[in-house]
Amino acid sequence: MKTLKTTLLALLLTVTYSISKANLPNRSERLTMRYAISAYVDAFTHGKCAGLADVIDDSAKFSHTRGEKIISFSKNEILESLKNQQDVEQNCTTTARIVESTAKLVVYKVQMKYEKFSRINFVTMTDTGNGWKITNVSTVFS
């Protein structure tokens, strides 16, 4: 009886581990441009921040233009502010399209259209050799 319980427990743990790992993209998927932009959009639109820290380069710069004022943020500051928005669904329609693309660099225009204004993010990503990383985000409001 003890052997049966141990075997069932081991089987349950194996199944649980397999299911939890199935929800995470594999390493090669996390290195793609598509995964990086999806992680960005999911974080800022849907409050789903899983994987975002992995696709932002440590030296990334974020800037918001508000009128004539430019406010700059680091990777850590952005990630910290997103903790307060975890699982918060933005009331907007978000589109992402490539504005410019080369073999090693791509610029996406991510537009979040709210009822009375739009937030436009120009997201620059670079192929670092260790996957595509967000290196710069410039945001304007219109």
mmCIF file of N, CA and C in Angstrom:
data_model
loop_
_atom_site.group_PDB
_atom_site.id
_atom_site.type_symbol
_atom_site.label_atom_id
_atom_site.label_comp_id
_atom_site.label_asym_id
_atom_site.label_seq_id
_atom_site.Cartn_x
_atom_site.Cartn_y
_atom_site.Cartn_z
ATOM 1 N N MET A 1 0.810 -1.186 0.000
ATOM 2 C CA MET A 1 0.000 0.000 0.000
ATOM 3 C C MET A 1 0.864 1.265 0.000
ATOM 4 N N LYS A 2 1.943 1.235 0.787
ATOM 5 C CA LYS A 2 2.839 2.379 0.853
ATOM 6 C C LYS A 2 3.498 2.622 -0.510
ATOM 7 N N THR A 3 3.851 1.549 -1.212
ATOM 8 C CA THR A 3 4.450 1.657 -2.541
ATOM 9 C C THR A 3 3.459 2.266 -3.524
ATOM 10 N N LEU A 4 2.214 1.904 -3.427
ATOM 11 C CA LEU A 4 1.180 2.442 -4.307
ATOM 12 C C LEU A 4 0.999 3.939 -4.078
ATOM 13 N N LYS A 5 0.966 4.356 -2.821
ATOM 14 C CA LYS A 5 0.838 5.774 -2.498
ATOM 15 C C LYS A 5 2.038 6.565 -3.022
ATOM 16 N N THR A 6 3.221 6.019 -2.836
ATOM 17 C CA THR A 6 4.436 6.682 -3.303
ATOM 18 C C THR A 6 4.438 6.793 -4.822
ATOM 19 N N THR A 7 4.026 5.735 -5.491
ATOM 20 C CA THR A 7 3.978 5.739 -6.953
ATOM 21 C C THR A 7 2.960 6.751 -7.457
ATOM 22 N N LEU A 8 1.769 6.790 -6.836
ATOM 23 C CA LEU A 8 0.745 7.747 -7.235
ATOM 24 C C LEU A 8 1.201 9.193 -6.986
ATOM 25 N N LEU A 9 1.848 9.426 -5.864
ATOM 26 C CA LEU A 9 2.363 10.758 -5.564
ATOM 27 C C LEU A 9 3.403 11.184 -6.591
ATOM 28 N N ALA A 10 4.312 10.278 -6.940
ATOM 29 C CA ALA A 10 5.338 10.577 -7.946
ATOM 30 C C ALA A 10 4.697 10.863 -9.299
ATOM 31 N N LEU A 11 3.696 10.090 -9.660
ATOM 32 C CA LEU A 11 2.988 10.300 -10.927
ATOM 33 C C LEU A 11 2.270 11.641 -10.927
ATOM 34 N N LEU A 12 1.620 11.975 -9.824
ATOM 35 C CA LEU A 12 0.926 13.254 -9.704
ATOM 36 C C LEU A 12 1.895 14.424 -9.828
ATOM 37 N N LEU A 13 3.017 14.333 -9.165
ATOM 38 C CA LEU A 13 4.028 15.393 -9.250
ATOM 39 C C LEU A 13 4.571 15.528 -10.673
ATOM 40 N N THR A 14 4.789 14.430 -11.352
ATOM 41 C CA THR A 14 5.287 14.460 -12.728
ATOM 42 C C THR A 14 4.275 15.115 -13.654
ATOM 43 N N VAL A 15 3.010 14.761 -13.522
ATOM 44 C CA VAL A 15 1.956 15.347 -14.355
ATOM 45 C C VAL A 15 1.822 16.842 -14.065
ATOM 46 N N THR A 16 1.830 17.223 -12.795
ATOM 47 C CA THR A 16 1.728 18.632 -12.419
ATOM 48 C C THR A 16 2.890 19.434 -12.996
ATOM 49 N N TYR A 17 4.097 18.905 -12.888
ATOM 50 C CA TYR A 17 5.277 19.581 -13.431
ATOM 51 C C TYR A 17 5.169 19.717 -14.942
ATOM 52 N N SER A 18 4.726 18.664 -15.612
ATOM 53 C CA SER A 18 4.602 18.688 -17.072
ATOM 54 C C SER A 18 3.585 19.718 -17.525
ATOM 55 N N ILE A 19 2.461 19.803 -16.826
ATOM 56 C CA ILE A 19 1.429 20.776 -17.185
ATOM 57 C C ILE A 19 1.931 22.194 -16.972
ATOM 58 N N SER A 20 2.596 22.443 -15.858
ATOM 59 C CA SER A 20 3.094 23.795 -15.602
ATOM 60 C C SER A 20 4.172 24.187 -16.602
ATOM 61 N N LYS A 21 5.017 23.280 -17.006
ATOM 62 C CA LYS A 21 6.057 23.583 -18.002
ATOM 63 C C LYS A 21 5.454 23.783 -19.382
ATOM 64 N N ALA A 22 4.315 23.155 -19.668
ATOM 65 C CA ALA A 22 3.678 23.265 -20.978
ATOM 66 C C ALA A 22 3.199 24.685 -21.234
ATOM 67 N N ASN A 23 2.919 25.468 -20.193
ATOM 68 C CA ASN A 23 2.444 26.837 -20.364
ATOM 69 C C ASN A 23 3.561 27.821 -20.681
ATOM 70 N N LEU A 24 4.797 27.447 -20.466
ATOM 71 C CA LEU A 24 5.921 28.331 -20.733
ATOM 72 C C LEU A 24 6.489 28.057 -22.119
ATOM 73 N N PRO A 25 6.751 29.121 -22.892
ATOM 74 C CA PRO A 25 7.375 28.884 -24.190
ATOM 75 C C PRO A 25 8.800 28.368 -24.004
ATOM 76 N N ASN A 26 9.258 27.562 -24.955
ATOM 77 C CA ASN A 26 10.619 27.048 -24.836
ATOM 78 C C ASN A 26 11.623 28.160 -25.121
ATOM 79 N N ARG A 27 12.876 27.886 -24.843
ATOM 80 C CA ARG A 27 13.918 28.908 -24.954
ATOM 81 C C ARG A 27 14.009 29.506 -26.354
ATOM 82 N N SER A 28 13.931 28.698 -27.390
ATOM 83 C CA SER A 28 14.067 29.241 -28.742
ATOM 84 C C SER A 28 12.895 30.154 -29.098
ATOM 85 N N GLU A 29 11.696 29.869 -28.580
ATOM 86 C CA GLU A 29 10.552 30.757 -28.819
ATOM 87 C C GLU A 29 10.721 32.082 -28.094
ATOM 88 N N ARG A 30 11.326 32.069 -26.891
ATOM 89 C CA ARG A 30 11.522 33.297 -26.119
ATOM 90 C C ARG A 30 12.585 34.199 -26.726
ATOM 91 N N LEU A 31 13.339 33.705 -27.684
ATOM 92 C CA LEU A 31 14.401 34.500 -28.310
ATOM 93 C C LEU A 31 13.926 35.227 -29.559
ATOM 94 N N THR A 32 12.683 35.035 -29.964
ATOM 95 C CA THR A 32 12.208 35.600 -31.227
ATOM 96 C C THR A 32 11.682 37.024 -31.067
ATOM 97 N N MET A 33 11.668 37.726 -32.182
ATOM 98 C CA MET A 33 11.123 39.070 -32.246
ATOM 99 C C MET A 33 9.627 39.046 -31.898
ATOM 100 N N ARG A 34 8.924 38.061 -32.422
ATOM 101 C CA ARG A 34 7.479 37.949 -32.183
ATOM 102 C C ARG A 34 7.176 37.778 -30.693
ATOM 103 N N TYR A 35 7.960 36.948 -30.006
ATOM 104 C CA TYR A 35 7.742 36.752 -28.574
ATOM 105 C C TYR A 35 7.999 38.056 -27.815
ATOM 106 N N ALA A 36 9.046 38.778 -28.183
ATOM 107 C CA ALA A 36 9.403 40.018 -27.491
ATOM 108 C C ALA A 36 8.289 41.053 -27.612
ATOM 109 N N ILE A 37 7.754 41.245 -28.816
ATOM 110 C CA ILE A 37 6.702 42.255 -28.973
ATOM 111 C C ILE A 37 5.410 41.786 -28.307
ATOM 112 N N SER A 38 5.135 40.495 -28.339
ATOM 113 C CA SER A 38 3.941 39.966 -27.663
ATOM 114 C C SER A 38 4.035 40.161 -26.150
ATOM 115 N N ALA A 39 5.212 39.932 -25.590
ATOM 116 C CA ALA A 39 5.409 40.126 -24.148
ATOM 117 C C ALA A 39 5.198 41.593 -23.780
ATOM 118 N N TYR A 40 5.688 42.497 -24.628
ATOM 119 C CA TYR A 40 5.513 43.938 -24.393
ATOM 120 C C TYR A 40 4.025 44.314 -24.414
ATOM 121 N N VAL A 41 3.318 43.896 -25.461
ATOM 122 C CA VAL A 41 1.897 44.225 -25.605
ATOM 123 C C VAL A 41 1.093 43.596 -24.468
ATOM 124 N N ASP A 42 1.375 42.348 -24.120
ATOM 125 C CA ASP A 42 0.652 41.695 -23.025
ATOM 126 C C ASP A 42 0.845 42.424 -21.706
ATOM 127 N N ALA A 43 2.033 42.911 -21.461
ATOM 128 C CA ALA A 43 2.313 43.612 -20.207
ATOM 129 C C ALA A 43 1.585 44.951 -20.137
ATOM 130 N N PHE A 44 1.688 45.743 -21.200
ATOM 131 C CA PHE A 44 1.138 47.096 -21.156
ATOM 132 C C PHE A 44 -0.360 47.150 -21.431
ATOM 133 N N THR A 45 -0.904 46.178 -22.149
ATOM 134 C CA THR A 45 -2.329 46.183 -22.459
ATOM 135 C C THR A 45 -3.137 45.311 -21.510
ATOM 136 N N HIS A 46 -2.594 44.155 -21.157
ATOM 137 C CA HIS A 46 -3.357 43.180 -20.386
ATOM 138 C C HIS A 46 -2.830 42.957 -18.969
ATOM 139 N N GLY A 47 -1.740 43.606 -18.592
ATOM 140 C CA GLY A 47 -1.190 43.420 -17.247
ATOM 141 C C GLY A 47 -0.556 42.066 -17.033
ATOM 142 N N LYS A 48 -0.183 41.395 -18.116
ATOM 143 C CA LYS A 48 0.464 40.073 -18.039
ATOM 144 C C LYS A 48 1.964 40.271 -18.230
ATOM 145 N N CYS A 49 2.698 40.321 -17.148
ATOM 146 C CA CYS A 49 4.111 40.701 -17.196
ATOM 147 C C CYS A 49 5.079 39.522 -17.287
ATOM 148 N N ALA A 50 4.566 38.304 -17.296
ATOM 149 C CA ALA A 50 5.444 37.135 -17.372
ATOM 150 C C ALA A 50 6.279 37.192 -18.641
ATOM 151 N N GLY A 51 7.578 37.095 -18.489
ATOM 152 C CA GLY A 51 8.484 37.076 -19.631
ATOM 153 C C GLY A 51 8.973 38.436 -20.078
ATOM 154 N N LEU A 52 8.365 39.508 -19.601
ATOM 155 C CA LEU A 52 8.769 40.838 -20.059
ATOM 156 C C LEU A 52 10.201 41.169 -19.651
ATOM 157 N N ALA A 53 10.587 40.866 -18.430
ATOM 158 C CA ALA A 53 11.936 41.178 -17.957
ATOM 159 C C ALA A 53 13.001 40.499 -18.815
ATOM 160 N N ASP A 54 12.667 39.323 -19.346
ATOM 161 C CA ASP A 54 13.626 38.582 -20.174
ATOM 162 C C ASP A 54 13.857 39.225 -21.533
ATOM 163 N N VAL A 55 12.879 39.979 -22.036
ATOM 164 C CA VAL A 55 13.008 40.548 -23.384
ATOM 165 C C VAL A 55 13.421 42.009 -23.385
ATOM 166 N N ILE A 56 13.612 42.579 -22.204
ATOM 167 C CA ILE A 56 14.111 43.956 -22.112
ATOM 168 C C ILE A 56 15.595 43.901 -21.793
ATOM 169 N N ASP A 57 16.398 44.550 -22.619
ATOM 170 C CA ASP A 57 17.830 44.621 -22.382
ATOM 171 C C ASP A 57 18.097 45.405 -21.102
ATOM 172 N N ASP A 58 19.140 45.037 -20.383
ATOM 173 C CA ASP A 58 19.460 45.707 -19.124
ATOM 174 C C ASP A 58 19.736 47.198 -19.301
ATOM 175 N N SER A 59 20.217 47.598 -20.471
ATOM 176 C CA SER A 59 20.526 49.012 -20.703
ATOM 177 C C SER A 59 19.404 49.742 -21.443
ATOM 178 N N ALA A 60 18.222 49.133 -21.535
ATOM 179 C CA ALA A 60 17.103 49.740 -22.273
ATOM 180 C C ALA A 60 16.702 51.079 -21.675
ATOM 181 N N LYS A 61 16.264 51.968 -22.558
ATOM 182 C CA LYS A 61 15.808 53.295 -22.149
ATOM 183 C C LYS A 61 14.348 53.458 -22.562
ATOM 184 N N PHE A 62 13.556 53.999 -21.657
ATOM 185 C CA PHE A 62 12.147 54.282 -21.901
ATOM 186 C C PHE A 62 11.948 55.775 -21.720
ATOM 187 N N SER A 63 11.282 56.408 -22.671
ATOM 188 C CA SER A 63 11.013 57.839 -22.530
ATOM 189 C C SER A 63 9.582 58.134 -22.924
ATOM 190 N N HIS A 64 8.951 59.038 -22.163
ATOM 191 C CA HIS A 64 7.591 59.494 -22.429
ATOM 192 C C HIS A 64 7.658 60.985 -22.714
ATOM 193 N N THR A 65 7.072 61.390 -23.807
ATOM 194 C CA THR A 65 6.980 62.806 -24.133
ATOM 195 C C THR A 65 5.588 63.278 -23.735
ATOM 196 N N ARG A 66 5.565 64.237 -22.843
ATOM 197 C CA ARG A 66 4.300 64.821 -22.379
ATOM 198 C C ARG A 66 4.400 66.327 -22.571
ATOM 199 N N GLY A 67 3.780 66.796 -23.641
ATOM 200 C CA GLY A 67 3.898 68.213 -23.977
ATOM 201 C C GLY A 67 5.329 68.484 -24.399
ATOM 202 N N GLU A 68 5.976 69.403 -23.714
ATOM 203 C CA GLU A 68 7.370 69.712 -24.012
ATOM 204 C C GLU A 68 8.332 69.040 -23.038
ATOM 205 N N LYS A 69 7.812 68.197 -22.198
ATOM 206 C CA LYS A 69 8.621 67.531 -21.177
ATOM 207 C C LYS A 69 8.885 66.078 -21.574
ATOM 208 N N ILE A 70 10.126 65.627 -21.387
ATOM 209 C CA ILE A 70 10.497 64.241 -21.646
ATOM 210 C C ILE A 70 10.873 63.595 -20.319
ATOM 211 N N ILE A 71 10.203 62.488 -20.024
ATOM 212 C CA ILE A 71 10.455 61.753 -18.790
ATOM 213 C C ILE A 71 11.107 60.430 -19.167
ATOM 214 N N SER A 72 12.242 60.113 -18.528
ATOM 215 C CA SER A 72 12.983 58.887 -18.857
ATOM 216 C C SER A 72 12.912 57.876 -17.721
ATOM 217 N N PHE A 73 12.925 56.593 -18.099
ATOM 218 C CA PHE A 73 12.850 55.501 -17.142
ATOM 219 C C PHE A 73 13.860 54.423 -17.516
ATOM 220 N N SER A 74 14.292 53.668 -16.515
ATOM 221 C CA SER A 74 15.169 52.520 -16.736
ATOM 222 C C SER A 74 14.321 51.246 -16.791
ATOM 223 N N LYS A 75 14.947 50.158 -17.122
ATOM 224 C CA LYS A 75 14.276 48.858 -17.134
ATOM 225 C C LYS A 75 13.663 48.570 -15.767
ATOM 226 N N ASN A 76 14.432 48.741 -14.714
ATOM 227 C CA ASN A 76 13.943 48.429 -13.368
ATOM 228 C C ASN A 76 12.763 49.304 -12.972
ATOM 229 N N GLU A 77 12.801 50.583 -13.341
ATOM 230 C CA GLU A 77 11.689 51.480 -13.010
ATOM 231 C C GLU A 77 10.403 51.064 -13.735
ATOM 232 N N ILE A 78 10.528 50.664 -14.997
ATOM 233 C CA ILE A 78 9.359 50.219 -15.758
ATOM 234 C C ILE A 78 8.792 48.929 -15.157
ATOM 235 N N LEU A 79 9.658 47.983 -14.881
ATOM 236 C CA LEU A 79 9.188 46.716 -14.308
ATOM 237 C C LEU A 79 8.533 46.932 -12.945
ATOM 238 N N GLU A 80 9.084 47.824 -12.154
ATOM 239 C CA GLU A 80 8.508 48.126 -10.839
ATOM 240 C C GLU A 80 7.122 48.764 -10.990
ATOM 241 N N SER A 81 6.970 49.684 -11.934
ATOM 242 C CA SER A 81 5.662 50.330 -12.121
ATOM 243 C C SER A 81 4.626 49.347 -12.655
ATOM 244 N N LEU A 82 5.060 48.377 -13.447
ATOM 245 C CA LEU A 82 4.118 47.390 -13.981
ATOM 246 C C LEU A 82 3.613 46.423 -12.914
ATOM 247 N N LYS A 83 4.356 46.281 -11.819
ATOM 248 C CA LYS A 83 3.889 45.422 -10.720
ATOM 249 C C LYS A 83 2.547 45.921 -10.183
ATOM 250 N N ASN A 84 2.352 47.250 -10.176
ATOM 251 C CA ASN A 84 1.110 47.836 -9.690
ATOM 252 C C ASN A 84 -0.042 47.661 -10.674
ATOM 253 N N GLN A 85 0.267 47.265 -11.904
ATOM 254 C CA GLN A 85 -0.755 47.094 -12.935
ATOM 255 C C GLN A 85 -0.949 45.625 -13.304
ATOM 256 N N GLN A 86 -0.441 44.735 -12.462
ATOM 257 C CA GLN A 86 -0.554 43.295 -12.713
ATOM 258 C C GLN A 86 -2.018 42.907 -12.897
ATOM 259 N N ASP A 87 -2.320 42.237 -14.005
ATOM 260 C CA ASP A 87 -3.660 41.756 -14.345
ATOM 261 C C ASP A 87 -4.694 42.870 -14.545
ATOM 262 N N VAL A 88 -4.251 44.105 -14.778
ATOM 263 C CA VAL A 88 -5.171 45.200 -15.084
ATOM 264 C C VAL A 88 -5.320 45.275 -16.598
ATOM 265 N N GLU A 89 -6.548 45.130 -17.053
ATOM 266 C CA GLU A 89 -6.858 45.163 -18.481
ATOM 267 C C GLU A 89 -7.118 46.613 -18.886
ATOM 268 N N GLN A 90 -6.331 47.122 -19.830
ATOM 269 C CA GLN A 90 -6.521 48.486 -20.318
ATOM 270 C C GLN A 90 -7.754 48.536 -21.221
ATOM 271 N N ASN A 91 -8.512 49.613 -21.129
ATOM 272 C CA ASN A 91 -9.708 49.794 -21.943
ATOM 273 C C ASN A 91 -9.308 50.476 -23.253
ATOM 274 N N CYS A 92 -8.611 49.721 -24.084
ATOM 275 C CA CYS A 92 -8.112 50.269 -25.340
ATOM 276 C C CYS A 92 -8.007 49.178 -26.387
ATOM 277 N N THR A 93 -7.826 49.620 -27.613
ATOM 278 C CA THR A 93 -7.551 48.706 -28.712
ATOM 279 C C THR A 93 -6.083 48.867 -29.058
ATOM 280 N N THR A 94 -5.346 47.781 -29.059
ATOM 281 C CA THR A 94 -3.908 47.844 -29.296
ATOM 282 C C THR A 94 -3.560 47.189 -30.626
ATOM 283 N N THR A 95 -2.746 47.908 -31.401
ATOM 284 C CA THR A 95 -2.216 47.360 -32.650
ATOM 285 C C THR A 95 -0.697 47.494 -32.628
ATOM 286 N N ALA A 96 -0.040 46.552 -33.266
ATOM 287 C CA ALA A 96 1.422 46.590 -33.371
ATOM 288 C C ALA A 96 1.791 46.286 -34.816
ATOM 289 N N ARG A 97 2.604 47.158 -35.381
ATOM 290 C CA ARG A 97 3.059 46.913 -36.753
ATOM 291 C C ARG A 97 4.511 47.343 -36.881
ATOM 292 N N ILE A 98 5.210 46.683 -37.793
ATOM 293 C CA ILE A 98 6.610 47.009 -38.034
ATOM 294 C C ILE A 98 6.688 48.278 -38.871
ATOM 295 N N VAL A 99 7.489 49.229 -38.392
ATOM 296 C CA VAL A 99 7.724 50.477 -39.113
ATOM 297 C C VAL A 99 8.987 50.360 -39.957
ATOM 298 N N GLU A 100 10.017 49.741 -39.389
ATOM 299 C CA GLU A 100 11.308 49.564 -40.071
ATOM 300 C C GLU A 100 11.923 48.269 -39.589
ATOM 301 N N SER A 101 12.613 47.582 -40.503
ATOM 302 C CA SER A 101 13.197 46.309 -40.133
ATOM 303 C C SER A 101 14.471 46.060 -40.922
ATOM 304 N N THR A 102 15.500 45.606 -40.214
ATOM 305 C CA THR A 102 16.735 45.125 -40.831
ATOM 306 C C THR A 102 17.013 43.752 -40.226
ATOM 307 N N ALA A 103 18.119 43.150 -40.599
ATOM 308 C CA ALA A 103 18.456 41.826 -40.070
ATOM 309 C C ALA A 103 18.709 41.855 -38.565
ATOM 310 N N LYS A 104 19.179 42.964 -38.031
ATOM 311 C CA LYS A 104 19.559 43.033 -36.617
ATOM 312 C C LYS A 104 18.738 44.012 -35.784
ATOM 313 N N LEU A 105 17.859 44.800 -36.415
ATOM 314 C CA LEU A 105 17.107 45.812 -35.683
ATOM 315 C C LEU A 105 15.713 45.939 -36.276
ATOM 316 N N VAL A 106 14.729 46.136 -35.409
ATOM 317 C CA VAL A 106 13.352 46.355 -35.861
ATOM 318 C C VAL A 106 12.720 47.436 -34.988
ATOM 319 N N VAL A 107 11.874 48.266 -35.615
ATOM 320 C CA VAL A 107 11.113 49.277 -34.889
ATOM 321 C C VAL A 107 9.632 48.977 -35.094
ATOM 322 N N TYR A 108 8.947 48.774 -33.987
ATOM 323 C CA TYR A 108 7.505 48.550 -34.000
ATOM 324 C C TYR A 108 6.796 49.820 -33.568
ATOM 325 N N LYS A 109 5.645 50.058 -34.152
ATOM 326 C CA LYS A 109 4.740 51.100 -33.669
ATOM 327 C C LYS A 109 3.606 50.363 -32.965
ATOM 328 N N VAL A 110 3.525 50.557 -31.661
ATOM 329 C CA VAL A 110 2.469 49.949 -30.861
ATOM 330 C C VAL A 110 1.531 51.075 -30.455
ATOM 331 N N GLN A 111 0.311 51.018 -30.988
ATOM 332 C CA GLN A 111 -0.654 52.074 -30.713
ATOM 333 C C GLN A 111 -1.771 51.539 -29.831
ATOM 334 N N MET A 112 -1.981 52.242 -28.723
ATOM 335 C CA MET A 112 -3.044 51.892 -27.784
ATOM 336 C C MET A 112 -4.103 52.994 -27.894
ATOM 337 N N LYS A 113 -5.231 52.689 -28.542
ATOM 338 C CA LYS A 113 -6.287 53.679 -28.762
ATOM 339 C C LYS A 113 -7.328 53.576 -27.654
ATOM 340 N N TYR A 114 -7.401 54.652 -26.873
ATOM 341 C CA TYR A 114 -8.422 54.782 -25.842
ATOM 342 C C TYR A 114 -9.567 55.605 -26.427
ATOM 343 N N GLU A 115 -10.605 55.825 -25.650
ATOM 344 C CA GLU A 115 -11.765 56.561 -26.160
ATOM 345 C C GLU A 115 -11.414 57.990 -26.560
ATOM 346 N N LYS A 116 -10.594 58.686 -25.770
ATOM 347 C CA LYS A 116 -10.342 60.109 -26.017
ATOM 348 C C LYS A 116 -8.907 60.439 -26.389
ATOM 349 N N PHE A 117 -8.014 59.464 -26.395
ATOM 350 C CA PHE A 117 -6.621 59.728 -26.752
ATOM 351 C C PHE A 117 -5.957 58.433 -27.191
ATOM 352 N N SER A 118 -4.755 58.560 -27.697
ATOM 353 C CA SER A 118 -3.953 57.393 -28.075
ATOM 354 C C SER A 118 -2.591 57.482 -27.409
ATOM 355 N N ARG A 119 -2.074 56.342 -27.060
ATOM 356 C CA ARG A 119 -0.699 56.226 -26.578
ATOM 357 C C ARG A 119 0.061 55.504 -27.686
ATOM 358 N N ILE A 120 1.074 56.154 -28.222
ATOM 359 C CA ILE A 120 1.854 55.575 -29.312
ATOM 360 C C ILE A 120 3.253 55.287 -28.795
ATOM 361 N N ASN A 121 3.664 54.015 -28.913
ATOM 362 C CA ASN A 121 4.975 53.561 -28.452
ATOM 363 C C ASN A 121 5.792 53.126 -29.660
ATOM 364 N N PHE A 122 6.970 53.674 -29.801
ATOM 365 C CA PHE A 122 7.906 53.200 -30.816
ATOM 366 C C PHE A 122 8.904 52.309 -30.084
ATOM 367 N N VAL A 123 8.788 51.012 -30.346
ATOM 368 C CA VAL A 123 9.566 50.000 -29.629
ATOM 369 C C VAL A 123 10.696 49.526 -30.535
ATOM 370 N N THR A 124 11.930 49.795 -30.130
ATOM 371 C CA THR A 124 13.101 49.354 -30.883
ATOM 372 C C THR A 124 13.637 48.081 -30.253
ATOM 373 N N MET A 125 13.845 47.074 -31.109
ATOM 374 C CA MET A 125 14.405 45.802 -30.657
ATOM 375 C C MET A 125 15.641 45.484 -31.476
ATOM 376 N N THR A 126 16.589 44.841 -30.819
ATOM 377 C CA THR A 126 17.845 44.479 -31.449
ATOM 378 C C THR A 126 18.096 42.988 -31.264
ATOM 379 N N ASP A 127 18.604 42.354 -32.317
ATOM 380 C CA ASP A 127 19.026 40.958 -32.206
ATOM 381 C C ASP A 127 20.388 40.974 -31.526
ATOM 382 N N THR A 128 20.418 40.573 -30.283
ATOM 383 C CA THR A 128 21.640 40.661 -29.475
ATOM 384 C C THR A 128 22.561 39.468 -29.660
ATOM 385 N N GLY A 129 22.158 38.503 -30.463
ATOM 386 C CA GLY A 129 22.911 37.254 -30.560
ATOM 387 C C GLY A 129 22.467 36.275 -29.495
ATOM 388 N N ASN A 130 21.782 36.806 -28.494
ATOM 389 C CA ASN A 130 21.201 35.999 -27.428
ATOM 390 C C ASN A 130 19.692 36.232 -27.413
ATOM 391 N N GLY A 131 19.135 36.439 -28.596
ATOM 392 C CA GLY A 131 17.706 36.698 -28.727
ATOM 393 C C GLY A 131 17.410 38.161 -28.972
ATOM 394 N N TRP A 132 16.174 38.425 -29.366
ATOM 395 C CA TRP A 132 15.716 39.794 -29.612
ATOM 396 C C TRP A 132 15.376 40.447 -28.287
ATOM 397 N N LYS A 133 15.927 41.647 -28.086
ATOM 398 C CA LYS A 133 15.720 42.383 -26.838
ATOM 399 C C LYS A 133 15.202 43.777 -27.148
ATOM 400 N N ILE A 134 14.310 44.263 -26.303
ATOM 401 C CA ILE A 134 13.842 45.640 -26.396
ATOM 402 C C ILE A 134 14.958 46.525 -25.861
ATOM 403 N N THR A 135 15.393 47.479 -26.677
ATOM 404 C CA THR A 135 16.493 48.350 -26.282
ATOM 405 C C THR A 135 16.069 49.803 -26.069
ATOM 406 N N ASN A 136 14.917 50.179 -26.647
ATOM 407 C CA ASN A 136 14.456 51.564 -26.510
ATOM 408 C C ASN A 136 12.959 51.603 -26.749
ATOM 409 N N VAL A 137 12.264 52.393 -25.932
ATOM 410 C CA VAL A 137 10.836 52.641 -26.143
ATOM 411 C C VAL A 137 10.600 54.129 -25.975
ATOM 412 N N SER A 138 10.061 54.753 -27.013
ATOM 413 C CA SER A 138 9.683 56.174 -26.957
ATOM 414 C C SER A 138 8.166 56.252 -27.045
ATOM 415 N N THR A 139 7.564 56.943 -26.102
ATOM 416 C CA THR A 139 6.109 57.022 -26.004
ATOM 417 C C THR A 139 5.653 58.461 -26.143
ATOM 418 N N VAL A 140 4.610 58.657 -26.962
ATOM 419 C CA VAL A 140 3.947 59.951 -27.075
ATOM 420 C C VAL A 140 2.458 59.732 -26.899
ATOM 421 N N PHE A 141 1.792 60.758 -26.444
ATOM 422 C CA PHE A 141 0.333 60.711 -26.265
ATOM 423 C C PHE A 141 -0.284 61.710 -27.210
ATOM 424 N N SER A 142 -1.365 61.299 -27.879
ATOM 425 C CA SER A 142 -2.041 62.231 -28.795
ATOM 426 C C SER A 142 -3.543 62.164 -28.595
#
